Coordinates of C-alpha atoms in Angstrom, one line a residue:
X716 CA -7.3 -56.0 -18.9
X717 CA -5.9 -57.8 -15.6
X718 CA -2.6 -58.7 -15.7
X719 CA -1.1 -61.6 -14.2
X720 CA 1.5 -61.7 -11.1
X721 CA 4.1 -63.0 -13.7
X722 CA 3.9 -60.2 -16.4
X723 CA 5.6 -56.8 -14.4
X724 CA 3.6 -53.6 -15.0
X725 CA 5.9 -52.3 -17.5
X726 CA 5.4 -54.6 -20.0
X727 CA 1.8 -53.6 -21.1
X728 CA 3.5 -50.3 -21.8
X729 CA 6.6 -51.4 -23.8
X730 CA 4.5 -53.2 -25.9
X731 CA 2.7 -50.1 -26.5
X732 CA 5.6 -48.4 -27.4
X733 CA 7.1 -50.9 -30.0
X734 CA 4.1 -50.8 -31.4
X735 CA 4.2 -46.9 -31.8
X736 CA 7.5 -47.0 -32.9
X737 CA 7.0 -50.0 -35.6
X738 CA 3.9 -47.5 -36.8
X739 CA 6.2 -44.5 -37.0
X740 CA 8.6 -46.4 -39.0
X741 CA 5.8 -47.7 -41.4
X742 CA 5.1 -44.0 -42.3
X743 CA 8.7 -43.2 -42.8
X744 CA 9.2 -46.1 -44.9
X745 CA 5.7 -45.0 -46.9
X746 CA 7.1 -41.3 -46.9
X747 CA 10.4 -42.1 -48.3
X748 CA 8.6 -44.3 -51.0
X749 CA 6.2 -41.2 -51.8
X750 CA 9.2 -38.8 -52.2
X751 CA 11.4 -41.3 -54.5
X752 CA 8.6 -41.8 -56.8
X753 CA 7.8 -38.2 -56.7
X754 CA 11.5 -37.2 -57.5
X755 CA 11.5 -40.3 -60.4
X756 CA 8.6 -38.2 -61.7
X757 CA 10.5 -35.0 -61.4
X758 CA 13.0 -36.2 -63.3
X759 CA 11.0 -38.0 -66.1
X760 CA 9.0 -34.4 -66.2
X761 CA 12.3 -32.3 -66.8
X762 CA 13.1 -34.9 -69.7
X763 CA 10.1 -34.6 -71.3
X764 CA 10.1 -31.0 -70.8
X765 CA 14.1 -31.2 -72.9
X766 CA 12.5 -33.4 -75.5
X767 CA 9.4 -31.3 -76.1
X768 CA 12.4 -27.9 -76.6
X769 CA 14.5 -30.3 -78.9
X770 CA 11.3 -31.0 -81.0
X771 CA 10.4 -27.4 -81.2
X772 CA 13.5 -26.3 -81.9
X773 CA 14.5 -28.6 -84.6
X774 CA 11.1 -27.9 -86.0
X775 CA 11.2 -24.2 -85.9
X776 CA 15.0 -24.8 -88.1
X777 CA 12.9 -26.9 -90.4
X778 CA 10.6 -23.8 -90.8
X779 CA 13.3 -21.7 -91.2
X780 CA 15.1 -23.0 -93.3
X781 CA 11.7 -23.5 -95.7
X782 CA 11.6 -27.3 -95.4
X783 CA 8.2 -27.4 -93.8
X784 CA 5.1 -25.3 -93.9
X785 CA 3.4 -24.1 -90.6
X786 CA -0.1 -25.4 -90.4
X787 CA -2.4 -22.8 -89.8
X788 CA -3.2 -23.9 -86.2
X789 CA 0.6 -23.0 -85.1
X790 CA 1.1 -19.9 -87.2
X791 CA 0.1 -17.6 -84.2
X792 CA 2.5 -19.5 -81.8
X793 CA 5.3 -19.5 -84.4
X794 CA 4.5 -15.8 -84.4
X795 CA 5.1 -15.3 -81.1
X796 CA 8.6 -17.4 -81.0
X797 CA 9.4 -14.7 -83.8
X798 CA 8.8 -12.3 -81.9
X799 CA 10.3 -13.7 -78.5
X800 CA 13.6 -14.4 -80.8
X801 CA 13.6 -10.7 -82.1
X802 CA 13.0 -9.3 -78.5
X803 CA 16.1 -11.8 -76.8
X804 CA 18.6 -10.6 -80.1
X805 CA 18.0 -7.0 -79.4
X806 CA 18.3 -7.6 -75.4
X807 CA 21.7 -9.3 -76.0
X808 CA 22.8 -6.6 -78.4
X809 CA 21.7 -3.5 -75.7
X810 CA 23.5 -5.9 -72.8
X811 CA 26.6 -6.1 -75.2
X812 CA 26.4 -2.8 -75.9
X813 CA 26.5 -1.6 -72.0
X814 CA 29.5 -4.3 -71.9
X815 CA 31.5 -2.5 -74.1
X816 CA 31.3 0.7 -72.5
X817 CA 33.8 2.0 -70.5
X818 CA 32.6 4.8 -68.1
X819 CA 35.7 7.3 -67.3
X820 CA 37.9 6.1 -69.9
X821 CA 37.8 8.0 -73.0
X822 CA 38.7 6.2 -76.4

């Protein structure tokens, strides 16, 4: 491309650049929007992750407490929660048993 006398030599290359720069700032833009809608679907994930724990828990009360029968497709999870909630109770008891103890004082 020839350029004329009245257009100085630097001026091919600033354009150039302002173009480069209004391309990096397109991606940022793009990146930010990216992340937001990624964090928006972090959030909406954790939410559905506390409502799925509130329906589990209020159902596993409802078993419980003998208002609802377990269909036989859950029975071997609601097994397992047993057992998970048998495990955690004797883990807390043996942690408030250590808690209690008092090394080099005698009682």
């Amino acid at each position: 491309m020839k350029r004329s006398l009245a257009t100085p030599r630097w001026a091919g290359r600033a354009g150039r650049k302002v173009k480069l720069i209004e391309a990096v700032r397109d991606r940022v833009v793009l990146r930010s929007q990216i992340m937001k809608r990624k964090l928006d679907r972090s959030a909406t994930r954790r939410d559905l992750d506390g409502a799925l724990r509130n329906l589990g828990e209020r159902y596993r009360a409802l078993v419980k407490a003998g208002r609802v029968e377990i269909p036989g497709e859950l029975e071997r999870a609601m097994e397992q929660v047993a057992s998970m909630e048998q495990r955690l109770a004797e883990q807390d008891r043996r942690i408030a048993e250590l808690e209690r103890e008092r090394p080099g004082w005698t009682t």
